[in-house]
């Protein structure tokens, strides 16, 4: 039997609720108790009375603030609620730092009496990113738009400038869009798998002012390539190199493997803690250079390294920490999983005429276990793993090596706290210093230095 009844779509049901914000979760969303149930809600502060909707899929949306926290500030960014990058933009910066310090105190207070130093912030916590990355889309009205992906989706949110990104880099992206429209070059259409320009990435050194522009295309062909280069250079004298990166894959990864140098040397030079570092299209590099210097200086100072020390730099990336430490010690052994990063590290060592850093491309756990088996003498283990942290086997190998000191730098203090629990039988915490590498975001970077008990 045929019916005319519409098929019910799985539309989530919604309720309107009211409550007081009583704390924050790990992402600094507010925790609200309403009708005996806990909800997490974005964009709210402790003590505020809020009205919000919650749907059956668990999505909550702020509807009304009935009272405000005195530390709340006005948000000027027009895409703040859609983009999702800046979780704390509505909170006074000093208070953001206090909150981040408090997180570290709560995590590590159980294990030590050492005072957590106040999270080190920036005097001007804006425009600190040395890299921006923007997606391009065709648009029926404006021909082409550019912006960020909306959180958890492939919708593009238009933007003119981002408070965290470098202003010059944002202007370069805007100029590229204008030039592409004039040249009738279109953006790549993910659904129809048609068109050319996917992303633009700009990397800058704030010290040397060298600027790398990467235009990511779906295939090799960039019509009017030399006219494009001429047009963009005429507008932006600060550009020192331009790359076309070809990404023909159907993936959410921004970059493909093929790079065509359209102008300049293909790389830029930056300076960090008095050393030179080469930045290429693909290479990993810390994105807040101001705070990276603070982080590395504080971390290495806490170790009091001496000329006889042998240091293991695990999860070394392009070798930055190890190379900076090398000036104070006898030898550094760096281990990193990604081959390109290791190659960059070797180049960086040569660039600075550093000969006492030895690079290895390996899994850090496998590598440190080998060192422990060979009973290698290591005075200090520096570790800076990715967000998911290290693992039990790595920490156990540290206990076999028994270095005098361990320095654990982390962009996720929750996993850092779990990993370090395995050391407290033999090690004591000597120093705790959070550093605000990503102001206005929920991210917390934390330095912990430990010493062997005897
Ligand atoms: N210390 C560097 C990089 C830290 S990011 C800096 O300050 O710039 C973490 C690094 O760990 C990344 O470069 C990542 O490629 C590397 N990594 C991830 N898993 C690894 C593993 N199992 N073994 C070794 N390195 C790993």
Short mmCIF file of C-alpha atoms and ligand atoms in Angstrom, two decimals:
data_model
loop_
_atom_site.label_atom_id
_atom_site.label_comp_id
_atom_site.label_asym_id
_atom_site.label_seq_id
_atom_site.Cartn_x
_atom_site.Cartn_y
_atom_site.Cartn_z
CA UNK A 1 0.00 0.00 0.00
CA UNK A 2 1.31 3.39 -0.95
CA UNK A 3 1.03 6.13 1.62
CA UNK A 4 1.56 9.84 1.26
CA UNK A 5 3.03 10.10 4.67
CA UNK A 6 6.42 11.81 4.59
CA UNK A 7 9.28 9.67 5.82
CA UNK A 8 10.25 11.06 9.20
CA UNK A 9 13.87 12.17 9.11
CA UNK A 10 15.96 11.63 12.18
CA UNK A 11 15.58 15.21 13.38
CA UNK A 12 17.07 15.66 16.83
CA UNK A 13 14.64 16.87 19.48
CA UNK A 14 15.56 19.99 21.37
CA UNK A 15 14.97 21.28 24.90
CA UNK A 16 15.59 24.74 26.36
CA UNK A 17 17.40 24.74 29.70
CA UNK A 18 18.74 27.14 32.28
CA UNK A 19 21.60 26.82 34.77
CA UNK A 20 24.75 28.26 36.35
CA UNK A 21 28.22 27.54 34.92
CA UNK A 22 30.14 25.69 37.62
CA UNK A 23 33.45 24.80 35.98
CA UNK A 24 35.20 23.98 32.70
CA UNK A 25 36.05 20.82 30.80
CA UNK A 26 39.46 20.14 29.19
CA UNK A 27 38.51 22.29 26.19
CA UNK A 28 37.38 25.20 28.40
CA UNK A 29 33.71 24.72 27.58
CA UNK A 30 31.55 25.59 30.59
CA UNK A 31 29.98 22.79 32.65
CA UNK A 32 26.38 23.58 33.49
CA UNK A 33 24.10 21.64 35.81
CA UNK A 34 20.51 21.79 34.54
CA UNK A 35 17.65 19.61 35.75
CA UNK A 36 20.10 17.26 37.46
CA UNK A 37 22.18 16.64 34.33
CA UNK A 38 25.60 18.04 33.37
CA UNK A 39 26.00 19.77 30.03
CA UNK A 40 29.07 21.29 28.39
CA UNK A 41 28.47 24.63 26.73
CA UNK A 42 30.82 26.80 24.65
CA UNK A 43 31.47 30.50 25.13
CA UNK A 44 30.40 30.80 28.78
CA UNK A 45 32.25 31.57 32.01
CA UNK A 46 32.12 30.31 35.57
CA UNK A 47 29.32 31.85 37.66
CA UNK A 48 27.23 32.98 34.70
CA UNK A 49 23.54 32.13 34.55
CA UNK A 50 22.87 30.83 31.07
CA UNK A 51 19.94 29.76 28.95
CA UNK A 52 20.75 27.20 26.28
CA UNK A 53 19.29 24.55 24.04
CA UNK A 54 20.39 20.93 24.08
CA UNK A 55 19.38 18.45 21.42
CA UNK A 56 19.13 14.68 21.54
CA UNK A 57 22.51 14.39 19.76
CA UNK A 58 24.18 16.15 22.68
CA UNK A 59 24.73 19.45 20.85
CA UNK A 60 24.29 22.51 23.08
CA UNK A 61 23.89 26.12 21.95
CA UNK A 62 23.99 29.24 24.11
CA UNK A 63 20.77 31.27 23.78
CA UNK A 64 21.00 33.92 26.47
CA UNK A 65 23.30 35.17 29.21
CA UNK A 66 21.24 36.21 32.24
CA UNK A 67 24.33 37.33 34.18
CA UNK A 68 27.95 37.83 33.18
CA UNK A 69 31.29 37.04 34.79
CA UNK A 70 33.20 40.33 35.47
CA UNK A 71 36.19 38.97 33.52
CA UNK A 72 34.13 38.60 30.33
CA UNK A 73 35.33 40.78 27.42
CA UNK A 74 33.64 41.77 24.19
CA UNK A 75 34.55 39.55 21.23
CA UNK A 76 35.33 41.46 18.05
CA UNK A 77 36.02 38.50 15.74
CA UNK A 78 32.98 38.00 13.46
CA UNK A 79 33.56 34.27 12.94
CA UNK A 80 34.45 33.38 16.53
CA UNK A 81 31.46 31.15 17.23
CA UNK A 82 31.67 29.24 13.93
CA UNK A 83 35.42 28.73 13.64
CA UNK A 84 35.97 27.12 17.03
CA UNK A 85 39.70 27.88 17.21
CA UNK A 86 39.55 30.56 19.92
CA UNK A 87 37.81 28.94 22.87
CA UNK A 88 38.70 31.72 25.32
CA UNK A 89 38.47 34.93 23.31
CA UNK A 90 35.56 36.06 25.52
CA UNK A 91 37.80 36.00 28.62
CA UNK A 92 40.29 38.68 29.73
CA UNK A 93 43.80 37.51 28.75
CA UNK A 94 45.24 37.67 32.29
CA UNK A 95 42.42 35.46 33.47
CA UNK A 96 43.09 32.98 30.63
CA UNK A 97 46.62 32.62 31.98
CA UNK A 98 45.34 32.15 35.53
CA UNK A 99 42.95 29.43 34.36
CA UNK A 100 45.71 27.62 32.48
CA UNK A 101 47.98 27.80 35.56
CA UNK A 102 45.14 26.41 37.68
CA UNK A 103 44.73 23.40 35.37
CA UNK A 104 48.40 22.54 35.88
CA UNK A 105 48.13 23.03 39.66
CA UNK A 106 45.16 20.67 39.84
CA UNK A 107 46.91 18.03 37.72
CA UNK A 108 50.32 18.01 39.40
CA UNK A 109 49.50 19.27 42.92
CA UNK A 110 48.88 15.66 44.02
CA UNK A 111 52.42 14.63 43.20
CA UNK A 112 54.59 17.52 44.35
CA UNK A 113 54.91 20.45 46.71
CA UNK A 114 56.84 22.41 44.05
CA UNK A 115 55.02 25.63 43.24
CA UNK A 116 53.62 25.88 39.72
CA UNK A 117 54.98 29.04 38.13
CA UNK A 118 52.43 31.40 36.62
CA UNK A 119 51.70 30.54 32.96
CA UNK A 120 53.92 32.82 30.86
CA UNK A 121 51.84 34.88 28.47
CA UNK A 122 52.47 37.33 25.65
CA UNK A 123 52.45 41.12 26.01
CA UNK A 124 50.56 41.34 22.73
CA UNK A 125 48.69 38.04 22.41
CA UNK A 126 47.57 38.57 18.80
CA UNK A 127 48.90 37.94 15.29
CA UNK A 128 51.41 35.46 16.68
CA UNK A 129 51.03 32.70 14.09
CA UNK A 130 53.91 32.49 11.61
CA UNK A 131 51.87 30.24 9.32
CA UNK A 132 48.40 30.66 7.90
CA UNK A 133 46.47 28.19 5.84
CA UNK A 134 43.35 29.09 3.93
CA UNK A 135 40.94 27.02 1.83
CA UNK A 136 39.58 28.30 -1.51
CA UNK A 137 36.09 27.69 -2.92
CA UNK A 138 34.13 28.78 -6.00
CA UNK A 139 31.16 30.98 -5.25
CA UNK A 140 28.24 31.83 -7.56
CA UNK A 141 28.11 35.48 -6.42
CA UNK A 142 31.70 36.44 -5.63
CA UNK A 143 33.30 33.92 -8.03
CA UNK A 144 35.76 32.82 -5.37
CA UNK A 145 35.86 32.90 -1.57
CA UNK A 146 38.48 31.85 0.92
CA UNK A 147 38.37 30.99 4.58
CA UNK A 148 38.59 28.27 7.23
CA UNK A 149 36.77 24.98 7.48
CA UNK A 150 33.93 25.19 9.98
CA UNK A 151 34.67 22.91 12.92
CA UNK A 152 33.98 19.22 12.15
CA UNK A 153 32.76 20.01 8.64
CA UNK A 154 33.85 20.92 5.15
CA UNK A 155 31.80 24.13 5.06
CA UNK A 156 34.00 27.14 4.46
CA UNK A 157 33.67 30.17 6.73
CA UNK A 158 34.79 33.32 4.96
CA UNK A 159 37.25 35.57 6.69
CA UNK A 160 39.21 38.72 5.90
CA UNK A 161 41.66 38.57 8.72
CA UNK A 162 42.20 36.37 11.75
CA UNK A 163 43.22 37.84 15.11
CA UNK A 164 45.83 35.13 15.59
CA UNK A 165 47.38 35.18 12.14
CA UNK A 166 49.99 37.53 10.75
CA UNK A 167 48.38 40.56 9.11
CA UNK A 168 50.74 40.63 6.13
CA UNK A 169 50.11 36.94 5.46
CA UNK A 170 46.34 37.51 5.50
CA UNK A 171 46.76 40.41 3.05
CA UNK A 172 48.81 38.19 0.73
CA UNK A 173 45.99 35.61 0.72
CA UNK A 174 43.42 38.31 -0.11
CA UNK A 175 45.59 39.54 -3.02
CA UNK A 176 45.99 36.00 -4.36
CA UNK A 177 42.21 35.62 -4.41
CA UNK A 178 41.82 38.87 -6.40
CA UNK A 179 44.54 37.87 -8.87
CA UNK A 180 43.05 34.39 -9.41
CA UNK A 181 39.61 35.90 -10.09
CA UNK A 182 41.12 38.33 -12.61
CA UNK A 183 43.01 35.50 -14.31
CA UNK A 184 39.80 33.37 -14.46
CA UNK A 185 41.43 30.56 -12.53
CA UNK A 186 38.90 28.71 -10.42
CA UNK A 187 39.01 26.94 -7.10
CA UNK A 188 38.86 23.17 -6.71
CA UNK A 189 35.40 21.73 -6.18
CA UNK A 190 35.67 18.78 -3.77
CA UNK A 191 32.30 17.29 -4.69
CA UNK A 192 32.59 17.50 -8.46
CA UNK A 193 36.34 16.87 -8.41
CA UNK A 194 36.84 19.74 -10.81
CA UNK A 195 38.81 23.01 -10.74
CA UNK A 196 42.29 23.97 -9.62
CA UNK A 197 43.17 25.94 -6.48
CA UNK A 198 42.64 24.12 -3.18
CA UNK A 199 44.54 26.07 -0.53
CA UNK A 200 47.03 28.86 0.00
CA UNK A 201 49.59 28.70 2.79
CA UNK A 202 51.89 31.52 3.87
CA UNK A 203 54.85 30.99 6.20
CA UNK A 204 56.86 33.96 7.49
CA UNK A 205 59.90 34.51 9.62
CA UNK A 206 59.21 37.43 11.94
CA UNK A 207 62.97 37.78 12.50
CA UNK A 208 64.29 37.76 8.92
CA UNK A 209 60.96 38.82 7.33
CA UNK A 210 61.45 36.17 4.63
CA UNK A 211 58.09 34.97 3.32
CA UNK A 212 57.12 31.69 1.65
CA UNK A 213 53.88 31.44 -0.33
CA UNK A 214 52.46 28.04 -1.26
CA UNK A 215 49.59 27.69 -3.71
CA UNK A 216 48.13 24.19 -3.53
CA UNK A 217 46.56 22.99 -6.77
CA UNK A 218 44.71 19.83 -7.79
CA UNK A 219 47.04 19.24 -10.75
CA UNK A 220 50.35 20.47 -12.24
CA UNK A 221 48.79 22.88 -14.64
CA UNK A 222 48.68 26.51 -13.49
CA UNK A 223 47.69 28.60 -16.53
CA UNK A 224 49.58 31.89 -16.78
CA UNK A 225 52.01 30.76 -14.08
CA UNK A 226 54.55 33.53 -14.71
CA UNK A 227 51.86 36.22 -14.87
CA UNK A 228 50.54 35.00 -11.54
CA UNK A 229 54.03 35.24 -10.01
CA UNK A 230 54.59 38.73 -11.47
CA UNK A 231 51.23 39.99 -10.23
CA UNK A 232 51.66 38.76 -6.67
CA UNK A 233 55.27 39.99 -6.40
CA UNK A 234 54.22 43.42 -7.69
CA UNK A 235 51.75 43.69 -4.80
CA UNK A 236 53.87 42.16 -2.05
CA UNK A 237 57.57 42.97 -2.06
CA UNK A 238 58.04 40.95 1.14
CA UNK A 239 57.53 37.61 -0.65
CA UNK A 240 60.87 35.87 -1.05
CA UNK A 241 59.75 32.54 -2.52
CA UNK A 242 56.66 31.00 -4.18
CA UNK A 243 55.88 27.29 -4.46
CA UNK A 244 53.16 25.43 -6.32
CA UNK A 245 52.29 22.32 -4.35
CA UNK A 246 50.34 19.66 -6.24
CA UNK A 247 47.77 17.67 -4.28
CA UNK A 248 45.66 15.50 -6.56
CA UNK A 249 44.47 13.14 -3.81
CA UNK A 250 40.97 13.02 -2.32
CA UNK A 251 42.10 13.59 1.23
CA UNK A 252 41.65 16.16 3.94
CA UNK A 253 45.46 16.63 4.06
CA UNK A 254 46.31 20.10 2.76
CA UNK A 255 49.60 19.35 1.03
CA UNK A 256 50.52 16.87 -1.69
CA UNK A 257 54.02 15.46 -2.25
CA UNK A 258 55.04 17.44 -5.33
CA UNK A 259 56.51 20.94 -5.03
CA UNK A 260 57.28 23.17 -8.04
CA UNK A 261 59.37 26.22 -7.18
CA UNK A 262 57.88 29.18 -9.06
CA UNK A 263 60.09 31.86 -7.58
CA UNK A 264 63.07 32.16 -5.20
CA UNK A 265 64.96 29.43 -3.33
CA UNK A 266 61.91 27.40 -2.21
CA UNK A 267 62.72 27.79 1.50
CA UNK A 268 62.99 30.58 4.07
CA UNK A 269 65.33 31.12 7.00
CA UNK A 270 64.21 31.83 10.54
CA UNK A 271 66.20 32.50 13.70
CA UNK A 272 65.41 31.01 17.07
CA UNK A 273 67.49 31.37 20.26
CA UNK A 274 70.43 32.64 18.19
CA UNK A 275 70.41 29.74 15.69
CA UNK A 276 69.28 29.61 12.06
CA UNK A 277 66.50 27.25 10.96
CA UNK A 278 65.43 26.43 7.43
CA UNK A 279 61.67 26.29 6.85
CA UNK A 280 60.28 24.48 3.82
CA UNK A 281 56.76 23.85 2.57
CA UNK A 282 56.35 20.54 4.38
CA UNK A 283 58.54 20.91 7.45
CA UNK A 284 57.03 20.96 10.94
CA UNK A 285 57.86 24.13 12.84
CA UNK A 286 56.47 25.72 15.99
CA UNK A 287 53.88 28.30 14.95
CA UNK A 288 54.38 30.90 17.69
CA UNK A 289 58.04 31.96 17.41
CA UNK A 290 57.85 34.55 20.22
CA UNK A 291 56.72 32.00 22.79
CA UNK A 292 58.88 29.19 21.36
CA UNK A 293 61.96 31.16 22.45
CA UNK A 294 60.44 31.59 25.92
CA UNK A 295 59.59 27.88 26.08
CA UNK A 296 63.01 26.59 24.99
CA UNK A 297 64.94 29.09 27.12
CA UNK A 298 62.97 28.33 30.30
CA UNK A 299 63.10 24.58 29.67
CA UNK A 300 66.84 24.42 29.02
CA UNK A 301 67.72 26.84 31.86
CA UNK A 302 65.88 24.56 34.28
CA UNK A 303 68.25 21.72 33.38
CA UNK A 304 71.53 23.47 34.33
CA UNK A 305 73.36 21.50 31.67
CA UNK A 306 77.13 21.10 31.82
CA UNK A 307 79.87 20.61 29.22
CA UNK A 308 80.24 16.89 30.07
CA UNK A 309 76.57 16.02 29.63
CA UNK A 310 75.18 13.63 27.04
CA UNK A 311 71.56 14.49 26.19
CA UNK A 312 68.85 12.46 24.47
CA UNK A 313 66.38 14.67 22.56
CA UNK A 314 63.40 12.37 21.93
CA UNK A 315 60.57 13.35 19.56
CA UNK A 316 62.96 15.95 18.21
CA UNK A 317 61.06 17.24 15.13
CA UNK A 318 63.50 19.31 13.04
CA UNK A 319 66.02 19.19 15.88
CA UNK A 320 65.32 22.61 17.41
CA UNK A 321 65.63 21.81 21.14
CA UNK A 322 68.63 19.51 20.72
CA UNK A 323 70.48 21.99 18.51
CA UNK A 324 69.89 24.82 20.99
CA UNK A 325 71.02 22.57 23.87
CA UNK A 326 74.10 21.41 21.96
CA UNK A 327 76.01 24.60 22.74
CA UNK A 328 75.99 23.73 26.44
CA UNK A 329 76.80 20.01 26.36
CA UNK A 330 79.21 17.35 25.06
CA UNK A 331 76.77 15.48 22.81
CA UNK A 332 73.10 15.37 21.82
CA UNK A 333 71.39 12.28 20.40
CA UNK A 334 68.19 13.24 18.57
CA UNK A 335 65.50 10.75 17.63
CA UNK A 336 62.46 11.46 15.47
CA UNK A 337 60.04 9.22 13.53
CA UNK A 338 59.43 11.40 10.45
CA UNK A 339 62.22 11.10 7.89
CA UNK A 340 61.79 14.59 6.39
CA UNK A 341 62.02 16.16 9.82
CA UNK A 342 65.29 14.29 10.46
CA UNK A 343 66.67 15.49 7.10
CA UNK A 344 65.70 19.05 8.05
CA UNK A 345 67.44 18.59 11.39
CA UNK A 346 70.67 17.52 9.69
CA UNK A 347 70.47 20.57 7.38
CA UNK A 348 69.87 22.83 10.37
CA UNK A 349 72.92 21.41 12.16
CA UNK A 350 75.10 22.10 9.08
CA UNK A 351 73.65 25.58 8.71
CA UNK A 352 74.81 26.43 12.22
CA UNK A 353 78.08 24.52 12.01
CA UNK A 354 77.01 22.25 14.88
CA UNK A 355 78.83 18.92 14.96
CA UNK A 356 77.86 17.38 18.29
CA UNK A 357 74.23 16.50 17.46
CA UNK A 358 73.62 13.01 16.07
CA UNK A 359 70.29 12.41 14.33
CA UNK A 360 68.41 9.12 14.17
CA UNK A 361 65.19 8.33 12.35
CA UNK A 362 63.38 5.81 14.54
CA UNK A 363 60.49 5.19 16.89
CA UNK A 364 61.48 6.90 20.15
CA UNK A 365 60.44 3.92 22.32
CA UNK A 366 62.35 1.39 20.22
CA UNK A 367 65.38 3.68 20.18
CA UNK A 368 65.50 4.41 23.92
CA UNK A 369 65.05 0.70 24.69
CA UNK A 370 68.12 -0.03 22.57
CA UNK A 371 70.08 2.64 24.45
CA UNK A 372 68.97 1.10 27.76
CA UNK A 373 69.94 -2.39 26.61
CA UNK A 374 73.38 -1.17 25.58
CA UNK A 375 73.64 0.55 29.00
CA UNK A 376 74.44 3.85 27.25
CA UNK A 377 75.29 6.68 29.64
CA UNK A 378 72.71 9.45 29.24
CA UNK A 379 72.78 12.40 31.65
CA UNK A 380 69.56 13.99 30.58
CA UNK A 381 66.46 12.87 28.67
CA UNK A 382 64.50 15.62 26.93
CA UNK A 383 61.12 14.49 25.63
CA UNK A 384 58.52 16.47 23.66
CA UNK A 385 55.98 13.92 22.37
CA UNK A 386 52.80 14.65 20.37
CA UNK A 387 49.43 15.24 22.11
CA UNK A 388 48.75 11.58 22.80
CA UNK A 389 51.86 11.49 24.98
CA UNK A 390 54.58 8.87 25.19
CA UNK A 391 54.04 5.26 26.34
CA UNK A 392 54.73 2.94 29.27
CA UNK A 393 57.61 1.23 27.48
CA UNK A 394 59.35 4.57 26.88
CA UNK A 395 58.95 5.62 30.52
CA UNK A 396 60.22 2.22 31.69
CA UNK A 397 63.28 2.60 29.48
CA UNK A 398 63.93 5.99 31.14
CA UNK A 399 63.94 4.11 34.46
CA UNK A 400 66.57 1.73 33.07
CA UNK A 401 68.76 4.54 31.72
CA UNK A 402 68.35 6.50 34.97
CA UNK A 403 69.51 9.89 33.66
CA UNK A 404 70.22 12.56 36.30
CA UNK A 405 67.47 14.72 34.83
CA UNK A 406 64.34 14.40 32.74
CA UNK A 407 62.74 17.32 30.93
CA UNK A 408 59.22 16.67 29.65
CA UNK A 409 57.73 19.38 27.41
CA UNK A 410 54.13 18.77 26.42
CA UNK A 411 51.27 20.36 24.52
CA UNK A 412 48.87 18.13 26.46
CA UNK A 413 49.37 18.23 30.24
CA UNK A 414 46.76 15.47 30.74
CA UNK A 415 48.85 12.84 28.94
CA UNK A 416 52.03 14.36 30.40
CA UNK A 417 50.59 13.79 33.88
CA UNK A 418 49.77 10.13 33.09
CA UNK A 419 53.23 9.42 31.66
CA UNK A 420 55.08 11.03 34.56
CA UNK A 421 53.25 8.97 37.21
CA UNK A 422 55.53 6.12 36.23
CA UNK A 423 58.65 8.02 37.35
CA UNK A 424 57.85 9.25 40.86
CA UNK A 425 59.40 6.24 42.64
CA UNK A 426 62.79 7.29 41.37
CA UNK A 427 62.39 10.96 40.38
CA UNK A 428 61.15 14.17 41.97
CA UNK A 429 59.64 17.17 40.23
CA UNK A 430 61.88 20.24 40.48
CA UNK A 431 60.25 22.74 38.16
CA UNK A 432 56.82 23.34 36.61
CA UNK A 433 56.32 26.10 34.07
CA UNK A 434 53.32 26.40 31.75
CA UNK A 435 53.88 28.64 28.71
CA UNK A 436 51.04 30.12 26.68
CA UNK A 437 52.01 29.08 23.16
CA UNK A 438 48.51 29.56 21.76
CA UNK A 439 46.74 32.51 23.42
CA UNK A 440 42.90 32.46 23.24
CA UNK A 441 42.83 28.75 22.38
CA UNK A 442 42.29 25.91 24.85
CA UNK A 443 45.82 24.61 24.36
CA UNK A 444 48.27 24.50 27.28
CA UNK A 445 52.00 23.90 26.87
CA UNK A 446 53.79 22.73 30.00
CA UNK A 447 57.40 22.20 31.06
CA UNK A 448 58.21 19.73 33.84
CA UNK A 449 61.78 19.09 34.97
CA UNK A 450 62.58 16.15 37.23
CA UNK A 451 65.70 15.01 39.07
CA UNK A 452 66.81 11.51 40.05
CA UNK A 453 66.31 10.90 43.78
CA UNK A 454 69.85 9.63 44.40
N1 LIG B 1 60.60 18.84 19.73
C1 LIG B 1 60.12 19.34 18.48
C2 LIG B 1 58.91 18.60 17.93
C3 LIG B 1 57.81 18.25 18.88
S1 LIG B 1 56.34 17.65 18.09
C4 LIG B 1 59.87 20.84 18.55
O1 LIG B 1 59.83 21.44 19.62
O2 LIG B 1 59.72 21.45 17.50
C5 LIG B 1 56.44 15.94 18.36
C6 LIG B 1 57.32 15.19 17.38
O3 LIG B 1 57.28 13.80 17.71
C7 LIG B 1 56.86 15.28 15.93
O4 LIG B 1 57.94 15.76 15.16
C8 LIG B 1 56.50 13.83 15.55
O5 LIG B 1 56.81 13.51 14.21
C9 LIG B 1 57.36 13.04 16.50
N2 LIG B 1 56.91 11.68 16.81
C10 LIG B 1 55.63 11.22 16.91
N3 LIG B 1 55.63 9.92 17.27
C11 LIG B 1 56.92 9.53 17.40
C12 LIG B 1 57.55 8.31 17.75
N4 LIG B 1 56.85 7.21 18.05
N5 LIG B 1 58.90 8.28 17.79
C13 LIG B 1 59.64 9.38 17.51
N6 LIG B 1 59.08 10.57 17.16
C14 LIG B 1 57.75 10.65 17.10
#
